[in-house]
Amino acid sequence: MTLLYIECPCTSFPRSFARDYKETYLYPPPSTIYGFLLSLVGEENLTTHLGVELALGIIGDDPAISRIVRKQRHHKFAIGQEAKKRIAKYGEGVYPSSNFSKLNHQELLTNVRIVVQVNSHQETASIKLTERISIALSTPSQITRFGGLSLGESNGLVNGVRSYRESDGTIRWLVKDKRGLIGLPIWINRTTGQGTFQRFSFGDFCSDCWVSIKLPVSKSNTKLSKSKASK
């Protein structure tokens, strides 16, 4: 198992249902942390390390929330005839800012300090995520990755990631709780908008802290599984 300390001075974890007003989750969702770890080890395939288990903890008080005004782009990914019309009018990949940009309010979190424990026992990948994290931290020259390492949005660059030390502070662990007031996404399908969520409350570390990263069970997945079984 791997216990990591991550520090991020300013970031945002946009709520999955947020629209014009970009609200943020107060704590990092497991889906975000999973994406962060893949970025850390230079993995582009989201499904490579499915089955990995994560336990998340917060150090210190809740991060402060700030509200800013930000210019954001809004455009739909057109398909079919609508896409052809747009390409004919503006050109491929061109979105005129006068039509698709406007000012919106957004929430930001500052001074985010979290601890992540990673368990790769249930993974099927030949090289476990914990092994790749260990390589990334000890010999980063062996990792091929691109872009700045961020947590949440791409502009939320982290100050650093390393092994946790007791001097970092006491950990408040997120514990699975059906009546908990903290709801966070485990997996979001950006194409369909469907996903899985889990409720949490704070407590001491226990077996209920572990969250398994899996694809959501949908009708299409079920049909695919039955089709493979029949063959």
PDB file of N, CA, C and O in Angstrom, residues 164-204:
ATOM      1  N   TYR A 164       3.471  10.425   2.947  1.00  0.00           N
ATOM      2  CA  TYR A 164       2.937  11.130   4.116  1.00  0.00           C
ATOM      3  C   TYR A 164       3.873  10.975   5.312  1.00  0.00           C
ATOM      4  O   TYR A 164       4.481   9.921   5.516  1.00  0.00           O
ATOM      5  N   ARG A 165       4.012  12.089   6.074  1.00  0.00           N
ATOM      6  CA  ARG A 165       4.773  12.058   7.321  1.00  0.00           C
ATOM      7  C   ARG A 165       3.842  12.430   8.460  1.00  0.00           C
ATOM      8  O   ARG A 165       2.931  13.255   8.275  1.00  0.00           O
ATOM      9  N   GLU A 166       4.055  11.879   9.638  1.00  0.00           N
ATOM     10  CA  GLU A 166       3.189  12.185  10.782  1.00  0.00           C
ATOM     11  C   GLU A 166       3.205  13.668  11.113  1.00  0.00           C
ATOM     12  O   GLU A 166       2.237  14.218  11.630  1.00  0.00           O
ATOM     13  N   SER A 167       4.318  14.344  10.807  1.00  0.00           N
ATOM     14  CA  SER A 167       4.424  15.774  11.093  1.00  0.00           C
ATOM     15  C   SER A 167       3.523  16.612  10.184  1.00  0.00           C
ATOM     16  O   SER A 167       3.335  17.809  10.424  1.00  0.00           O
ATOM     17  N   ASP A 168       2.953  15.987   9.131  1.00  0.00           N
ATOM     18  CA  ASP A 168       2.050  16.727   8.233  1.00  0.00           C
ATOM     19  C   ASP A 168       0.743  17.092   8.939  1.00  0.00           C
ATOM     20  O   ASP A 168       0.073  18.038   8.541  1.00  0.00           O
ATOM     21  N   GLY A 169       0.362  16.335   9.963  1.00  0.00           N
ATOM     22  CA  GLY A 169      -0.859  16.645  10.681  1.00  0.00           C
ATOM     23  C   GLY A 169      -1.787  15.449  10.785  1.00  0.00           C
ATOM     24  O   GLY A 169      -1.574  14.410  10.156  1.00  0.00           O
ATOM     25  N   THR A 170      -2.809  15.614  11.613  1.00  0.00           N
ATOM     26  CA  THR A 170      -3.787  14.549  11.830  1.00  0.00           C
ATOM     27  C   THR A 170      -4.701  14.417  10.618  1.00  0.00           C
ATOM     28  O   THR A 170      -5.120  15.415  10.030  1.00  0.00           O
ATOM     29  N   ILE A 171      -5.013  13.178  10.274  1.00  0.00           N
ATOM     30  CA  ILE A 171      -5.836  12.916   9.092  1.00  0.00           C
ATOM     31  C   ILE A 171      -7.294  12.712   9.511  1.00  0.00           C
ATOM     32  O   ILE A 171      -7.583  11.941  10.416  1.00  0.00           O
ATOM     33  N   ARG A 172      -8.180  13.418   8.824  1.00  0.00           N
ATOM     34  CA  ARG A 172      -9.630  13.165   8.979  1.00  0.00           C
ATOM     35  C   ARG A 172     -10.048  12.311   7.784  1.00  0.00           C
ATOM     36  O   ARG A 172     -10.108  12.795   6.656  1.00  0.00           O
ATOM     37  N   TRP A 173     -10.343  11.040   8.019  1.00  0.00           N
ATOM     38  CA  TRP A 173     -10.631  10.122   6.922  1.00  0.00           C
ATOM     39  C   TRP A 173     -12.080  10.206   6.482  1.00  0.00           C
ATOM     40  O   TRP A 173     -12.984  10.377   7.323  1.00  0.00           O
ATOM     41  N   LEU A 174     -12.295  10.097   5.184  1.00  0.00           N
ATOM     42  CA  LEU A 174     -13.654  10.008   4.652  1.00  0.00           C
ATOM     43  C   LEU A 174     -14.107   8.545   4.742  1.00  0.00           C
ATOM     44  O   LEU A 174     -13.478   7.661   4.162  1.00  0.00           O
ATOM     45  N   VAL A 175     -15.183   8.315   5.496  1.00  0.00           N
ATOM     46  CA  VAL A 175     -15.692   6.969   5.732  1.00  0.00           C
ATOM     47  C   VAL A 175     -17.045   6.816   5.036  1.00  0.00           C
ATOM     48  O   VAL A 175     -17.913   7.697   5.172  1.00  0.00           O
ATOM     49  N   LYS A 176     -17.234   5.726   4.299  1.00  0.00           N
ATOM     50  CA  LYS A 176     -18.502   5.502   3.601  1.00  0.00           C
ATOM     51  C   LYS A 176     -19.648   5.449   4.608  1.00  0.00           C
ATOM     52  O   LYS A 176     -19.580   4.724   5.594  1.00  0.00           O
ATOM     53  N   ASP A 177     -20.694   6.230   4.335  1.00  0.00           N
ATOM     54  CA  ASP A 177     -21.823   6.334   5.251  1.00  0.00           C
ATOM     55  C   ASP A 177     -23.062   6.698   4.422  1.00  0.00           C
ATOM     56  O   ASP A 177     -23.116   7.786   3.843  1.00  0.00           O
ATOM     57  N   LYS A 178     -24.049   5.799   4.376  1.00  0.00           N
ATOM     58  CA  LYS A 178     -25.230   6.032   3.553  1.00  0.00           C
ATOM     59  C   LYS A 178     -26.001   7.271   3.989  1.00  0.00           C
ATOM     60  O   LYS A 178     -26.772   7.837   3.210  1.00  0.00           O
ATOM     61  N   ARG A 179     -25.865   7.663   5.253  1.00  0.00           N
ATOM     62  CA  ARG A 179     -26.551   8.860   5.743  1.00  0.00           C
ATOM     63  C   ARG A 179     -25.603  10.055   5.853  1.00  0.00           C
ATOM     64  O   ARG A 179     -25.959  11.080   6.425  1.00  0.00           O
ATOM     65  N   GLY A 180     -24.401   9.912   5.345  1.00  0.00           N
ATOM     66  CA  GLY A 180     -23.439  11.005   5.422  1.00  0.00           C
ATOM     67  C   GLY A 180     -23.855  12.197   4.582  1.00  0.00           C
ATOM     68  O   GLY A 180     -24.597  12.070   3.602  1.00  0.00           O
ATOM     69  N   LEU A 181     -23.359  13.360   4.946  1.00  0.00           N
ATOM     70  CA  LEU A 181     -23.726  14.605   4.254  1.00  0.00           C
ATOM     71  C   LEU A 181     -22.757  14.955   3.133  1.00  0.00           C
ATOM     72  O   LEU A 181     -22.933  15.943   2.441  1.00  0.00           O
ATOM     73  N   ILE A 182     -21.709  14.153   2.971  1.00  0.00           N
ATOM     74  CA  ILE A 182     -20.706  14.427   1.937  1.00  0.00           C
ATOM     75  C   ILE A 182     -20.923  13.458   0.778  1.00  0.00           C
ATOM     76  O   ILE A 182     -20.677  12.262   0.898  1.00  0.00           O
ATOM     77  N   GLY A 183     -21.423  13.958  -0.336  1.00  0.00           N
ATOM     78  CA  GLY A 183     -21.635  13.134  -1.527  1.00  0.00           C
ATOM     79  C   GLY A 183     -20.578  13.430  -2.569  1.00  0.00           C
ATOM     80  O   GLY A 183     -20.372  14.593  -2.934  1.00  0.00           O
ATOM     81  N   LEU A 184     -19.890  12.396  -3.037  1.00  0.00           N
ATOM     82  CA  LEU A 184     -18.809  12.592  -4.014  1.00  0.00           C
ATOM     83  C   LEU A 184     -18.915  11.562  -5.129  1.00  0.00           C
ATOM     84  O   LEU A 184     -19.316  10.413  -4.892  1.00  0.00           O
ATOM     85  N   PRO A 185     -18.545  11.933  -6.349  1.00  0.00           N
ATOM     86  CA  PRO A 185     -18.580  10.981  -7.472  1.00  0.00           C
ATOM     87  C   PRO A 185     -17.410  10.000  -7.421  1.00  0.00           C
ATOM     88  O   PRO A 185     -16.282  10.383  -7.118  1.00  0.00           O
ATOM     89  N   ILE A 186     -17.708   8.746  -7.732  1.00  0.00           N
ATOM     90  CA  ILE A 186     -16.668   7.717  -7.840  1.00  0.00           C
ATOM     91  C   ILE A 186     -16.228   7.574  -9.292  1.00  0.00           C
ATOM     92  O   ILE A 186     -15.074   7.331  -9.601  1.00  0.00           O
ATOM     93  N   TRP A 187     -17.209   7.713 -10.205  1.00  0.00           N
ATOM     94  CA  TRP A 187     -16.904   7.610 -11.638  1.00  0.00           C
ATOM     95  C   TRP A 187     -17.958   8.397 -12.388  1.00  0.00           C
ATOM     96  O   TRP A 187     -19.159   8.270 -12.105  1.00  0.00           O
ATOM     97  N   ILE A 188     -17.531   9.204 -13.359  1.00  0.00           N
ATOM     98  CA  ILE A 188     -18.458   9.960 -14.205  1.00  0.00           C
ATOM     99  C   ILE A 188     -18.142   9.659 -15.657  1.00  0.00           C
ATOM    100  O   ILE A 188     -16.991   9.764 -16.086  1.00  0.00           O
ATOM    101  N   ASN A 189     -19.165   9.240 -16.401  1.00  0.00           N
ATOM    102  CA  ASN A 189     -19.018   9.062 -17.839  1.00  0.00           C
ATOM    103  C   ASN A 189     -19.300  10.400 -18.504  1.00  0.00           C
ATOM    104  O   ASN A 189     -20.444  10.860 -18.517  1.00  0.00           O
ATOM    105  N   ARG A 190     -18.267  11.054 -19.044  1.00  0.00           N
ATOM    106  CA  ARG A 190     -18.428  12.388 -19.595  1.00  0.00           C
ATOM    107  C   ARG A 190     -19.274  12.398 -20.865  1.00  0.00           C
ATOM    108  O   ARG A 190     -19.749  13.447 -21.288  1.00  0.00           O
ATOM    109  N   THR A 191     -19.462  11.240 -21.494  1.00  0.00           N
ATOM    110  CA  THR A 191     -20.280  11.177 -22.701  1.00  0.00           C
ATOM    111  C   THR A 191     -21.757  11.130 -22.374  1.00  0.00           C
ATOM    112  O   THR A 191     -22.571  11.849 -22.958  1.00  0.00           O
ATOM    113  N   THR A 192     -22.114  10.282 -21.404  1.00  0.00           N
ATOM    114  CA  THR A 192     -23.520  10.108 -21.063  1.00  0.00           C
ATOM    115  C   THR A 192     -23.940  10.934 -19.843  1.00  0.00           C
ATOM    116  O   THR A 192     -25.130  11.142 -19.623  1.00  0.00           O
ATOM    117  N   GLY A 193     -22.970  11.371 -19.049  1.00  0.00           N
ATOM    118  CA  GLY A 193     -23.302  12.090 -17.830  1.00  0.00           C
ATOM    119  C   GLY A 193     -23.673  11.172 -16.684  1.00  0.00           C
ATOM    120  O   GLY A 193     -23.953  11.628 -15.576  1.00  0.00           O
ATOM    121  N   GLN A 194     -23.690   9.849 -16.932  1.00  0.00           N
ATOM    122  CA  GLN A 194     -24.024   8.895 -15.879  1.00  0.00           C
ATOM    123  C   GLN A 194     -22.798   8.593 -15.038  1.00  0.00           C
ATOM    124  O   GLN A 194     -21.663   8.759 -15.484  1.00  0.00           O
ATOM    125  N   GLY A 195     -23.036   8.103 -13.850  1.00  0.00           N
ATOM    126  CA  GLY A 195     -21.903   7.779 -13.001  1.00  0.00           C
ATOM    127  C   GLY A 195     -22.345   7.141 -11.712  1.00  0.00           C
ATOM    128  O   GLY A 195     -23.522   6.836 -11.514  1.00  0.00           O
ATOM    129  N   THR A 196     -21.393   6.908 -10.819  1.00  0.00           N
ATOM    130  CA  THR A 196     -21.705   6.363  -9.493  1.00  0.00           C
ATOM    131  C   THR A 196     -21.231   7.351  -8.439  1.00  0.00           C
ATOM    132  O   THR A 196     -20.203   8.017  -8.600  1.00  0.00           O
ATOM    133  N   PHE A 197     -22.004   7.429  -7.365  1.00  0.00           N
ATOM    134  CA  PHE A 197     -21.708   8.352  -6.277  1.00  0.00           C
ATOM    135  C   PHE A 197     -21.681   7.593  -4.951  1.00  0.00           C
ATOM    136  O   PHE A 197     -22.240   6.504  -4.837  1.00  0.00           O
ATOM    137  N   GLN A 198     -21.039   8.189  -3.974  1.00  0.00           N
ATOM    138  CA  GLN A 198     -20.955   7.577  -2.648  1.00  0.00           C
ATOM    139  C   GLN A 198     -21.076   8.679  -1.590  1.00  0.00           C
ATOM    140  O   GLN A 198     -20.514   9.766  -1.769  1.00  0.00           O
ATOM    141  N   ARG A 199     -21.791   8.374  -0.513  1.00  0.00           N
ATOM    142  CA  ARG A 199     -21.889   9.320   0.595  1.00  0.00           C
ATOM    143  C   ARG A 199     -20.856   8.975   1.664  1.00  0.00           C
ATOM    144  O   ARG A 199     -20.559   7.800   1.910  1.00  0.00           O
ATOM    145  N   PHE A 200     -20.314  10.028   2.316  1.00  0.00           N
ATOM    146  CA  PHE A 200     -19.262   9.856   3.311  1.00  0.00           C
ATOM    147  C   PHE A 200     -19.564  10.707   4.543  1.00  0.00           C
ATOM    148  O   PHE A 200     -20.342  11.666   4.499  1.00  0.00           O
ATOM    149  N   SER A 201     -18.896  10.346   5.627  1.00  0.00           N
ATOM    150  CA  SER A 201     -18.784  11.209   6.801  1.00  0.00           C
ATOM    151  C   SER A 201     -17.351  11.060   7.303  1.00  0.00           C
ATOM    152  O   SER A 201     -16.625  10.164   6.877  1.00  0.00           O
ATOM    153  N   PHE A 202     -16.930  11.916   8.202  1.00  0.00           N
ATOM    154  CA  PHE A 202     -15.558  11.841   8.711  1.00  0.00           C
ATOM    155  C   PHE A 202     -15.458  10.859   9.878  1.00  0.00           C
ATOM    156  O   PHE A 202     -16.391  10.712  10.675  1.00  0.00           O
ATOM    157  N   GLY A 203     -14.319  10.185   9.983  1.00  0.00           N
ATOM    158  CA  GLY A 203     -14.101   9.256  11.080  1.00  0.00           C
ATOM    159  C   GLY A 203     -12.677   8.744  11.064  1.00  0.00           C
ATOM    160  O   GLY A 203     -11.827   9.216  10.301  1.00  0.00           O
ATOM    161  N   ASP A 204     -12.427   7.766  11.937  1.00  0.00           N
ATOM    162  CA  ASP A 204     -11.100   7.139  11.979  1.00  0.00           C
ATOM    163  C   ASP A 204     -10.953   6.161  10.821  1.00  0.00           C
ATOM    164  O   ASP A 204     -11.945   5.710  10.241  1.00  0.00           O
TER     165      ASP A 204
END
